[in-house]
mmCIF file of N, CA and C in Angstrom:
data_model
loop_
_atom_site.group_PDB
_atom_site.id
_atom_site.type_symbol
_atom_site.label_atom_id
_atom_site.label_comp_id
_atom_site.label_asym_id
_atom_site.label_seq_id
_atom_site.Cartn_x
_atom_site.Cartn_y
_atom_site.Cartn_z
ATOM 1 N N MET A 1 1.372 -1.538 0.119
ATOM 2 C CA MET A 1 0.336 0.240 0.033
ATOM 3 C C MET A 1 0.922 1.341 0.166
ATOM 4 N N LYS A 2 1.939 1.127 0.491
ATOM 5 C CA LYS A 2 2.912 2.477 0.470
ATOM 6 C C LYS A 2 3.600 2.883 -0.611
ATOM 7 N N LYS A 3 3.316 1.541 -1.596
ATOM 8 C CA LYS A 3 3.996 1.473 -2.766
ATOM 9 C C LYS A 3 2.995 2.531 -3.760
ATOM 10 N N TYR A 4 1.565 2.750 -3.533
ATOM 11 C CA TYR A 4 1.143 2.972 -4.560
ATOM 12 C C TYR A 4 1.361 4.451 -3.945
ATOM 13 N N PHE A 5 1.376 5.179 -2.500
ATOM 14 C CA PHE A 5 1.593 6.304 -2.063
ATOM 15 C C PHE A 5 2.532 6.954 -2.866
ATOM 16 N N VAL A 6 4.285 5.811 -2.539
ATOM 17 C CA VAL A 6 5.080 6.652 -3.021
ATOM 18 C C VAL A 6 5.027 6.818 -4.347
ATOM 19 N N THR A 7 4.185 6.147 -5.289
ATOM 20 C CA THR A 7 4.077 6.293 -6.717
ATOM 21 C C THR A 7 3.414 7.762 -7.120
ATOM 22 N N VAL A 8 1.981 7.697 -6.361
ATOM 23 C CA VAL A 8 1.226 8.950 -6.423
ATOM 24 C C VAL A 8 2.463 10.337 -6.128
ATOM 25 N N ALA A 9 3.097 10.189 -5.057
ATOM 26 C CA ALA A 9 3.357 11.177 -4.705
ATOM 27 C C ALA A 9 5.081 11.470 -5.549
ATOM 28 N N LEU A 10 5.233 10.448 -6.001
ATOM 29 C CA LEU A 10 6.533 10.785 -7.369
ATOM 30 C C LEU A 10 6.144 11.301 -8.529
ATOM 31 N N LEU A 11 5.096 10.714 -8.806
ATOM 32 C CA LEU A 11 4.346 11.201 -10.230
ATOM 33 C C LEU A 11 4.124 12.535 -10.230
ATOM 34 N N ALA A 12 3.339 12.726 -9.435
ATOM 35 C CA ALA A 12 2.952 14.363 -8.770
ATOM 36 C C ALA A 12 4.104 15.573 -8.951
ATOM 37 N N VAL A 13 5.478 15.065 -8.325
ATOM 38 C CA VAL A 13 6.555 15.447 -8.364
ATOM 39 C C VAL A 13 7.230 15.825 -9.641
ATOM 40 N N ILE A 14 7.039 14.881 -10.412
ATOM 41 C CA ILE A 14 7.413 14.726 -11.747
ATOM 42 C C ILE A 14 5.969 15.599 -12.948
ATOM 43 N N ALA A 15 5.023 15.604 -12.288
ATOM 44 C CA ALA A 15 3.912 16.078 -12.940
ATOM 45 C C ALA A 15 4.442 17.458 -12.819
ATOM 46 N N ALA A 16 4.441 18.174 -11.510
ATOM 47 C CA ALA A 16 4.775 19.420 -11.038
ATOM 48 C C ALA A 16 5.867 20.162 -12.221
ATOM 49 N N CYS A 17 7.111 19.012 -12.121
ATOM 50 C CA CYS A 17 7.957 19.755 -12.747
ATOM 51 C C CYS A 17 7.901 20.317 -14.465
ATOM 52 N N ASN A 18 7.200 18.922 -14.892
ATOM 53 C CA ASN A 18 7.003 19.262 -16.388
ATOM 54 C C ASN A 18 5.386 19.398 -16.549
ATOM 55 N N ASN A 19 4.917 19.769 -15.992
ATOM 56 C CA ASN A 19 3.145 20.169 -16.598
ATOM 57 C C ASN A 19 3.614 21.676 -17.554
ATOM 58 N N SER A 20 3.245 20.914 -18.462
ATOM 59 C CA SER A 20 3.302 22.328 -19.770
ATOM 60 C C SER A 20 1.948 23.306 -19.249
ATOM 61 N N GLY A 21 0.747 23.153 -18.650
ATOM 62 C CA GLY A 21 0.165 23.599 -18.516
ATOM 63 C C GLY A 21 -1.776 23.412 -18.622
ATOM 64 N N THR A 22 -1.541 22.071 -19.606
ATOM 65 C CA THR A 22 -2.680 21.440 -20.202
ATOM 66 C C THR A 22 -2.902 20.318 -19.067
ATOM 67 N N GLU A 23 -4.110 20.739 -19.202
ATOM 68 C CA GLU A 23 -4.560 19.434 -17.646
ATOM 69 C C GLU A 23 -5.023 17.700 -18.533
ATOM 70 N N SER A 24 -5.158 18.063 -19.368
ATOM 71 C CA SER A 24 -5.519 16.441 -20.289
ATOM 72 C C SER A 24 -4.320 16.139 -20.936
ATOM 73 N N GLU A 25 -3.443 16.628 -20.625
ATOM 74 C CA GLU A 25 -2.097 15.426 -21.173
ATOM 75 C C GLU A 25 -1.688 14.933 -20.221
ATOM 76 N N THR A 26 -1.257 13.315 -20.949
ATOM 77 C CA THR A 26 -0.908 12.662 -19.749
ATOM 78 C C THR A 26 0.774 11.936 -19.976
ATOM 79 N N PRO A 27 1.475 12.055 -18.949
ATOM 80 C CA PRO A 27 3.038 11.521 -19.358
ATOM 81 C C PRO A 27 3.179 10.267 -20.503
ATOM 82 N N ASP A 28 4.181 10.891 -21.054
ATOM 83 C CA ASP A 28 4.414 9.472 -22.438
ATOM 84 C C ASP A 28 4.696 8.582 -21.105
ATOM 85 N N SER A 29 4.699 7.197 -21.353
ATOM 86 C CA SER A 29 4.661 5.829 -20.874
ATOM 87 C C SER A 29 5.800 5.513 -20.636
ATOM 88 N N SER A 30 6.696 6.323 -21.539
ATOM 89 C CA SER A 30 8.394 5.329 -21.161
ATOM 90 C C SER A 30 9.114 6.058 -20.111
ATOM 91 N N SER A 31 8.412 7.488 -19.561
ATOM 92 C CA SER A 31 9.343 8.202 -18.831
ATOM 93 C C SER A 31 8.977 8.167 -17.395
ATOM 94 N N THR A 32 7.773 7.263 -17.123
ATOM 95 C CA THR A 32 7.543 7.347 -15.656
ATOM 96 C C THR A 32 7.068 5.419 -16.001
ATOM 97 N N GLU A 33 7.856 5.123 -14.958
ATOM 98 C CA GLU A 33 7.748 3.329 -14.605
ATOM 99 C C GLU A 33 6.637 3.509 -13.266
ATOM 100 N N ALA A 34 5.749 2.175 -13.612
ATOM 101 C CA ALA A 34 5.250 1.574 -13.025
ATOM 102 C C ALA A 34 5.583 1.325 -11.489
ATOM 103 N N PRO A 35 4.984 0.814 -10.250
ATOM 104 C CA PRO A 35 5.633 0.422 -9.455
ATOM 105 C C PRO A 35 5.967 -1.170 -9.924
ATOM 106 N N ALA A 36 6.691 -1.908 -8.825
ATOM 107 C CA ALA A 36 6.828 -3.595 -9.418
ATOM 108 C C ALA A 36 5.478 -3.976 -9.116
ATOM 109 N N ALA A 37 6.082 -5.301 -9.729
ATOM 110 C CA ALA A 37 4.468 -6.175 -9.994
ATOM 111 C C ALA A 37 3.967 -6.561 -8.648
ATOM 112 N N SER A 38 3.240 -7.187 -7.806
ATOM 113 C CA SER A 38 2.602 -7.930 -6.985
ATOM 114 C C SER A 38 1.344 -8.695 -7.489
ATOM 115 N N SER A 39 0.574 -9.178 -6.421
ATOM 116 C CA SER A 39 -0.508 -10.186 -6.666
ATOM 117 C C SER A 39 -1.684 -9.114 -7.408
ATOM 118 N N ASN A 40 -1.749 -8.058 -7.019
ATOM 119 C CA ASN A 40 -2.755 -6.875 -7.275
ATOM 120 C C ASN A 40 -2.066 -5.609 -8.298
ATOM 121 N N ASP A 41 -1.259 -6.169 -9.493
ATOM 122 C CA ASP A 41 -0.609 -5.244 -9.880
ATOM 123 C C ASP A 41 -1.703 -4.758 -10.619
ATOM 124 N N LEU A 42 -1.767 -3.478 -10.753
ATOM 125 C CA LEU A 42 -2.512 -2.344 -12.034
ATOM 126 C C LEU A 42 -1.790 -1.796 -12.638
ATOM 127 N N SER A 43 -0.793 -1.734 -12.484
ATOM 128 C CA SER A 43 0.598 -0.777 -13.684
ATOM 129 C C SER A 43 0.458 -0.781 -14.833
ATOM 130 N N SER A 44 -0.060 -1.907 -15.588
ATOM 131 C CA SER A 44 -0.170 -2.318 -16.635
ATOM 132 C C SER A 44 -1.808 -2.129 -17.366
ATOM 133 N N ASN A 45 -2.576 -1.630 -16.649
ATOM 134 C CA ASN A 45 -4.204 -1.637 -16.780
ATOM 135 C C ASN A 45 -4.161 -0.040 -17.372
ATOM 136 N N PRO A 46 -4.695 0.499 -18.436
ATOM 137 C CA PRO A 46 -4.395 1.679 -19.151
ATOM 138 C C PRO A 46 -5.560 2.743 -18.046
ATOM 139 N N ASP A 47 -6.705 2.376 -17.824
ATOM 140 C CA ASP A 47 -7.431 3.058 -16.773
ATOM 141 C C ASP A 47 -6.501 3.199 -15.764
ATOM 142 N N TYR A 48 -5.922 3.085 -15.120
ATOM 143 C CA TYR A 48 -4.683 3.110 -14.193
ATOM 144 C C TYR A 48 -3.444 4.010 -14.485
ATOM 145 N N GLN A 49 -3.056 3.702 -15.337
ATOM 146 C CA GLN A 49 -1.957 5.064 -15.900
ATOM 147 C C GLN A 49 -2.559 6.052 -16.277
ATOM 148 N N LYS A 50 -3.658 6.282 -16.985
ATOM 149 C CA LYS A 50 -4.176 7.103 -17.673
ATOM 150 C C LYS A 50 -4.603 8.297 -16.640
ATOM 151 N N GLY A 51 -5.629 7.784 -15.382
ATOM 152 C CA GLY A 51 -5.893 8.146 -14.393
ATOM 153 C C GLY A 51 -4.996 8.605 -12.889
ATOM 154 N N LEU A 52 -4.235 7.590 -13.086
ATOM 155 C CA LEU A 52 -2.748 8.325 -11.994
ATOM 156 C C LEU A 52 -2.141 9.542 -12.948
ATOM 157 N N ALA A 53 -2.033 9.429 -14.201
ATOM 158 C CA ALA A 53 -1.377 10.919 -14.612
ATOM 159 C C ALA A 53 -2.355 11.957 -14.382
ATOM 160 N N LEU A 54 -3.122 11.436 -14.672
ATOM 161 C CA LEU A 54 -3.988 13.093 -14.434
ATOM 162 C C LEU A 54 -4.517 13.079 -12.663
ATOM 163 N N VAL A 55 -4.726 12.355 -12.011
ATOM 164 C CA VAL A 55 -4.800 12.761 -10.838
ATOM 165 C C VAL A 55 -3.150 13.785 -10.136
ATOM 166 N N ALA A 56 -2.007 12.897 -10.515
ATOM 167 C CA ALA A 56 -1.114 13.442 -9.976
ATOM 168 C C ALA A 56 -0.470 14.610 -10.678
ATOM 169 N N SER A 57 -1.029 14.988 -11.932
ATOM 170 C CA SER A 57 -0.873 16.632 -12.846
ATOM 171 C C SER A 57 -1.827 17.660 -12.378
ATOM 172 N N ASN A 58 -2.963 17.287 -11.727
ATOM 173 C CA ASN A 58 -3.723 17.967 -10.966
ATOM 174 C C ASN A 58 -3.954 18.268 -9.352
ATOM 175 N N ASP A 59 -4.500 19.246 -8.842
ATOM 176 C CA ASP A 59 -4.398 19.343 -7.476
ATOM 177 C C ASP A 59 -5.228 18.394 -6.568
ATOM 178 N N CYS A 60 -5.588 17.269 -7.076
ATOM 179 C CA CYS A 60 -6.005 15.942 -6.002
ATOM 180 C C CYS A 60 -5.144 15.958 -4.945
ATOM 181 N N LEU A 61 -3.749 15.636 -4.963
ATOM 182 C CA LEU A 61 -2.827 15.227 -3.997
ATOM 183 C C LEU A 61 -3.088 15.983 -2.628
ATOM 184 N N THR A 62 -3.710 17.545 -2.847
ATOM 185 C CA THR A 62 -3.400 18.311 -1.734
ATOM 186 C C THR A 62 -4.539 17.511 -0.948
ATOM 187 N N CYS A 63 -5.544 16.770 -1.301
ATOM 188 C CA CYS A 63 -6.462 16.796 -0.050
ATOM 189 C C CYS A 63 -6.945 15.024 -0.267
ATOM 190 N N HIS A 64 -6.468 14.270 -1.101
ATOM 191 C CA HIS A 64 -6.567 12.901 -1.091
ATOM 192 C C HIS A 64 -5.189 12.299 -1.405
ATOM 193 N N LYS A 65 -5.165 11.087 -0.540
ATOM 194 C CA LYS A 65 -4.137 10.325 -0.668
ATOM 195 C C LYS A 65 -4.507 8.843 -0.886
ATOM 196 N N VAL A 66 -4.357 7.875 -1.533
ATOM 197 C CA VAL A 66 -4.698 6.569 -1.570
ATOM 198 C C VAL A 66 -5.229 5.947 -0.525
ATOM 199 N N ASP A 67 -3.980 5.591 0.666
ATOM 200 C CA ASP A 67 -4.987 4.950 1.586
ATOM 201 C C ASP A 67 -4.867 6.092 3.046
ATOM 202 N N GLU A 68 -4.920 7.245 3.067
ATOM 203 C CA GLU A 68 -5.192 8.276 4.360
ATOM 204 C C GLU A 68 -5.954 9.289 4.451
ATOM 205 N N LYS A 69 -7.393 9.561 4.874
ATOM 206 C CA LYS A 69 -7.740 10.573 4.675
ATOM 207 C C LYS A 69 -7.166 12.081 5.334
ATOM 208 N N VAL A 70 -6.761 13.053 4.057
ATOM 209 C CA VAL A 70 -6.382 13.864 4.599
ATOM 210 C C VAL A 70 -7.546 15.147 4.962
ATOM 211 N N THR A 71 -7.790 15.926 3.732
ATOM 212 C CA THR A 71 -9.169 16.809 3.996
ATOM 213 C C THR A 71 -10.216 16.206 3.450
ATOM 214 N N GLY A 72 -10.170 15.143 2.226
ATOM 215 C CA GLY A 72 -11.309 14.170 1.835
ATOM 216 C C GLY A 72 -10.244 13.017 1.750
ATOM 217 N N PRO A 73 -11.723 11.915 1.539
ATOM 218 C CA PRO A 73 -10.994 11.037 1.886
ATOM 219 C C PRO A 73 -10.464 10.123 1.246
ATOM 220 N N ALA A 74 -9.395 9.162 1.856
ATOM 221 C CA ALA A 74 -8.811 8.281 0.837
ATOM 222 C C ALA A 74 -9.464 7.456 -0.356
ATOM 223 N N TYR A 75 -8.691 7.270 -1.024
ATOM 224 C CA TYR A 75 -9.308 7.132 -2.828
ATOM 225 C C TYR A 75 -9.695 5.454 -2.198
ATOM 226 N N ARG A 76 -9.248 4.866 -1.628
ATOM 227 C CA ARG A 76 -9.429 3.653 -1.255
ATOM 228 C C ARG A 76 -10.602 3.376 -0.263
ATOM 229 N N ASP A 77 -11.265 4.002 0.084
ATOM 230 C CA ASP A 77 -12.328 4.261 1.066
ATOM 231 C C ASP A 77 -13.258 4.394 -0.382
ATOM 232 N N VAL A 78 -12.939 5.630 -1.135
ATOM 233 C CA VAL A 78 -13.862 5.973 -2.240
ATOM 234 C C VAL A 78 -14.505 4.861 -2.967
ATOM 235 N N ALA A 79 -13.305 3.639 -3.126
ATOM 236 C CA ALA A 79 -13.121 2.802 -4.225
ATOM 237 C C ALA A 79 -14.134 1.809 -3.493
ATOM 238 N N ASN A 80 -13.917 1.600 -2.148
ATOM 239 C CA ASN A 80 -14.820 0.757 -1.213
ATOM 240 C C ASN A 80 -16.274 1.061 -1.306
ATOM 241 N N LYS A 81 -16.426 2.175 -1.275
ATOM 242 C CA LYS A 81 -18.182 2.576 -0.935
ATOM 243 C C LYS A 81 -18.540 2.220 -2.474
ATOM 244 N N PHE A 82 -17.767 2.957 -3.304
ATOM 245 C CA PHE A 82 -18.629 2.706 -4.874
ATOM 246 C C PHE A 82 -18.098 1.573 -5.435
ATOM 247 N N GLU A 83 -19.228 0.861 -5.936
ATOM 248 C CA GLU A 83 -19.017 0.071 -7.301
ATOM 249 C C GLU A 83 -18.537 0.629 -8.635
ATOM 250 N N ASN A 84 -17.763 -0.030 -8.942
ATOM 251 C CA ASN A 84 -17.096 0.579 -10.678
ATOM 252 C C ASN A 84 -18.318 -0.066 -11.555
ATOM 253 N N THR A 85 -18.945 0.747 -11.596
ATOM 254 C CA THR A 85 -20.049 0.759 -12.696
ATOM 255 C C THR A 85 -20.196 2.233 -13.766
ATOM 256 N N PRO A 86 -20.460 2.322 -15.027
ATOM 257 C CA PRO A 86 -20.624 3.239 -15.529
ATOM 258 C C PRO A 86 -21.372 4.332 -15.169
ATOM 259 N N GLU A 87 -22.027 4.153 -14.038
ATOM 260 C CA GLU A 87 -23.072 5.132 -13.831
ATOM 261 C C GLU A 87 -22.494 5.746 -12.360
ATOM 262 N N ASN A 88 -22.115 5.007 -11.701
ATOM 263 C CA ASN A 88 -21.267 5.671 -10.610
ATOM 264 C C ASN A 88 -19.779 6.215 -10.817
ATOM 265 N N VAL A 89 -19.328 6.013 -11.902
ATOM 266 C CA VAL A 89 -18.123 6.555 -12.964
ATOM 267 C C VAL A 89 -18.683 8.067 -13.297
ATOM 268 N N SER A 90 -19.718 8.099 -14.085
ATOM 269 C CA SER A 90 -20.478 9.083 -14.457
ATOM 270 C C SER A 90 -20.779 10.483 -13.552
ATOM 271 N N MET A 91 -21.191 9.914 -12.601
ATOM 272 C CA MET A 91 -21.971 10.720 -10.975
ATOM 273 C C MET A 91 -20.391 11.189 -10.429
ATOM 274 N N LEU A 92 -19.489 10.430 -9.975
ATOM 275 C CA LEU A 92 -18.313 10.688 -9.207
ATOM 276 C C LEU A 92 -17.353 11.648 -10.050
ATOM 277 N N ALA A 93 -17.719 11.891 -11.019
ATOM 278 C CA ALA A 93 -17.027 12.451 -11.996
ATOM 279 C C ALA A 93 -17.103 14.276 -12.163
ATOM 280 N N GLN A 94 -18.997 13.642 -11.388
ATOM 281 C CA GLN A 94 -19.557 15.019 -12.014
ATOM 282 C C GLN A 94 -19.314 15.668 -10.637
ATOM 283 N N LYS A 95 -19.518 14.709 -9.530
ATOM 284 C CA LYS A 95 -18.769 15.738 -8.182
ATOM 285 C C LYS A 95 -17.062 15.974 -8.238
ATOM 286 N N VAL A 96 -16.521 15.659 -8.890
ATOM 287 C CA VAL A 96 -15.151 15.704 -9.406
ATOM 288 C C VAL A 96 -15.252 17.475 -10.025
ATOM 289 N N ILE A 97 -16.193 17.394 -10.560
ATOM 290 C CA ILE A 97 -16.247 18.705 -11.583
ATOM 291 C C ILE A 97 -16.869 19.788 -10.964
ATOM 292 N N ASN A 98 -17.894 19.243 -10.371
ATOM 293 C CA ASN A 98 -18.824 20.630 -9.787
ATOM 294 C C ASN A 98 -18.864 20.835 -8.333
ATOM 295 N N GLY A 99 -17.698 19.983 -7.594
ATOM 296 C CA GLY A 99 -17.745 19.889 -6.443
ATOM 297 C C GLY A 99 -18.486 19.029 -5.055
ATOM 298 N N SER A 100 -18.964 18.717 -4.020
ATOM 299 C CA SER A 100 -19.429 17.949 -3.427
ATOM 300 C C SER A 100 -19.489 18.298 -2.102
ATOM 301 N N VAL A 101 -20.263 18.399 -0.818
ATOM 302 C CA VAL A 101 -20.262 17.985 -0.266
ATOM 303 C C VAL A 101 -21.595 17.172 1.030
ATOM 304 N N GLY A 102 -21.213 16.697 2.100
ATOM 305 C CA GLY A 102 -21.974 15.735 2.678
ATOM 306 C C GLY A 102 -22.010 14.396 2.663
ATOM 307 N N VAL A 103 -21.371 13.614 1.505
ATOM 308 C CA VAL A 103 -20.955 12.194 1.446
ATOM 309 C C VAL A 103 -20.214 11.917 2.284
ATOM 310 N N TRP A 104 -18.755 12.623 3.027
ATOM 311 C CA TRP A 104 -17.825 12.482 3.490
ATOM 312 C C TRP A 104 -17.842 13.153 4.845
ATOM 313 N N GLY A 105 -18.728 14.064 4.909
ATOM 314 C CA GLY A 105 -18.675 14.766 6.302
ATOM 315 C C GLY A 105 -19.172 15.930 5.486
ATOM 316 N N PRO A 106 -18.934 17.481 6.692
ATOM 317 C CA PRO A 106 -19.334 18.774 6.156
ATOM 318 C C PRO A 106 -18.511 18.894 5.446
ATOM 319 N N VAL A 107 -16.746 18.904 5.489
ATOM 320 C CA VAL A 107 -16.402 19.719 4.286
ATOM 321 C C VAL A 107 -16.647 19.478 2.888
ATOM 322 N N ALA A 108 -16.529 20.460 2.093
ATOM 323 C CA ALA A 108 -16.795 20.596 0.715
ATOM 324 C C ALA A 108 -15.576 20.223 -0.138
ATOM 325 N N MET A 109 -15.720 19.053 -1.244
ATOM 326 C CA MET A 109 -14.730 19.157 -2.244
ATOM 327 C C MET A 109 -14.928 20.076 -3.111
ATOM 328 N N THR A 110 -14.033 20.664 -3.395
ATOM 329 C CA THR A 110 -13.434 22.143 -4.402
ATOM 330 C C THR A 110 -13.918 21.646 -5.609
ATOM 331 N N PRO A 111 -14.949 22.626 -6.314
ATOM 332 C CA PRO A 111 -15.362 21.965 -7.880
ATOM 333 C C PRO A 111 -14.131 21.961 -9.051
ATOM 334 N N HIS A 112 -14.072 21.121 -9.776
ATOM 335 C CA HIS A 112 -12.745 21.605 -10.733
ATOM 336 C C HIS A 112 -13.349 22.189 -12.181
ATOM 337 N N PRO A 113 -14.163 22.941 -11.993
ATOM 338 C CA PRO A 113 -14.633 23.065 -13.589
ATOM 339 C C PRO A 113 -14.000 22.925 -14.882
ATOM 340 N N ALA A 114 -12.779 23.223 -14.642
ATOM 341 C CA ALA A 114 -11.677 22.795 -16.070
ATOM 342 C C ALA A 114 -11.243 21.723 -16.793
ATOM 343 N N LEU A 115 -11.909 20.931 -15.742
ATOM 344 C CA LEU A 115 -12.068 19.428 -15.970
ATOM 345 C C LEU A 115 -12.920 19.195 -17.028
ATOM 346 N N SER A 116 -12.170 18.420 -18.229
ATOM 347 C CA SER A 116 -13.550 17.622 -18.608
ATOM 348 C C SER A 116 -14.139 16.206 -18.220
ATOM 349 N N GLN A 117 -15.030 16.047 -18.838
ATOM 350 C CA GLN A 117 -15.746 14.789 -18.266
ATOM 351 C C GLN A 117 -15.219 13.589 -18.478
ATOM 352 N N ALA A 118 -14.402 13.781 -19.332
ATOM 353 C CA ALA A 118 -13.449 12.437 -20.156
ATOM 354 C C ALA A 118 -12.437 12.513 -19.269
ATOM 355 N N ASP A 119 -11.650 13.292 -18.521
ATOM 356 C CA ASP A 119 -10.605 13.325 -17.724
ATOM 357 C C ASP A 119 -10.534 12.946 -16.539
ATOM 358 N N ALA A 120 -12.078 13.615 -15.844
ATOM 359 C CA ALA A 120 -12.825 13.441 -14.769
ATOM 360 C C ALA A 120 -13.032 11.626 -14.360
ATOM 361 N N GLU A 121 -13.627 11.335 -15.698
ATOM 362 C CA GLU A 121 -14.453 9.661 -15.565
ATOM 363 C C GLU A 121 -12.925 8.802 -15.642
ATOM 364 N N GLN A 122 -11.927 9.603 -16.256
ATOM 365 C CA GLN A 122 -10.471 8.627 -16.059
ATOM 366 C C GLN A 122 -9.727 8.923 -14.793
ATOM 367 N N MET A 123 -9.924 9.577 -13.894
ATOM 368 C CA MET A 123 -9.790 9.921 -12.923
ATOM 369 C C MET A 123 -10.154 8.889 -11.933
ATOM 370 N N VAL A 124 -11.650 8.764 -12.206
ATOM 371 C CA VAL A 124 -12.566 8.166 -10.940
ATOM 372 C C VAL A 124 -12.642 6.931 -11.104
ATOM 373 N N LYS A 125 -12.067 6.152 -12.557
ATOM 374 C CA LYS A 125 -12.024 4.845 -13.170
ATOM 375 C C LYS A 125 -10.600 4.257 -12.507
ATOM 376 N N TYR A 126 -9.570 5.191 -12.336
ATOM 377 C CA TYR A 126 -8.221 4.988 -11.668
ATOM 378 C C TYR A 126 -8.257 4.414 -10.074
ATOM 379 N N ILE A 127 -9.518 5.675 -9.407
ATOM 380 C CA ILE A 127 -9.784 5.356 -8.061
ATOM 381 C C ILE A 127 -10.439 4.227 -7.867
ATOM 382 N N LEU A 128 -11.371 4.041 -8.536
ATOM 383 C CA LEU A 128 -12.658 2.840 -8.555
ATOM 384 C C LEU A 128 -11.524 1.389 -8.342
ATOM 385 N N LEU A 129 -10.610 1.470 -9.355
ATOM 386 C CA LEU A 129 -9.398 0.365 -9.071
ATOM 387 C C LEU A 129 -8.759 0.258 -8.209
ATOM 388 N N LEU A 130 -8.952 0.933 -7.481
ATOM 389 C CA LEU A 130 -8.179 0.632 -5.841
ATOM 390 C C LEU A 130 -9.039 -0.104 -5.098
ATOM 391 N N ARG A 131 -9.784 -0.934 -5.291
ATOM 392 C CA ARG A 131 -10.672 -1.172 -4.187
ATOM 393 C C ARG A 131 -10.219 -2.270 -3.661
ATOM 394 N N ASN A 132 -10.533 -2.576 -2.493
ATOM 395 C CA ASN A 132 -9.734 -4.105 -1.654
ATOM 396 C C ASN A 132 -10.634 -5.120 -2.081
ATOM 397 N N LYS A 133 -10.024 -5.981 -2.399
ATOM 398 C CA LYS A 133 -10.390 -7.199 -3.246
ATOM 399 C C LYS A 133 -10.204 -8.008 -1.918
#
């Protein structure tokens, strides 16, 4: 589990240094290595790769971590609460874009209106892949 946090943090630093100012760009897969294989290795999953890159290149890690509640819920808690269905992906993407309050307590999630629906859905797909099995 620490492996995911370290990978996300490392990609956030890389993205911050290489961010060209466009939010929908993803880093070249040859420039960032995924974590070493494990029994639940998601590193070769395209939804995982694209979503992780988008999360790392936006301000998500300011309020969220994979396994630790910060201002917002841990990504794994979100994944464990919501099934990975097209309806939930769309609904959660709208919460990312429009903001939300009340699902995880009184602290509001900041809206991200500059994100496209497709990018927000890709981020949600990544998050939902983190579900405990």
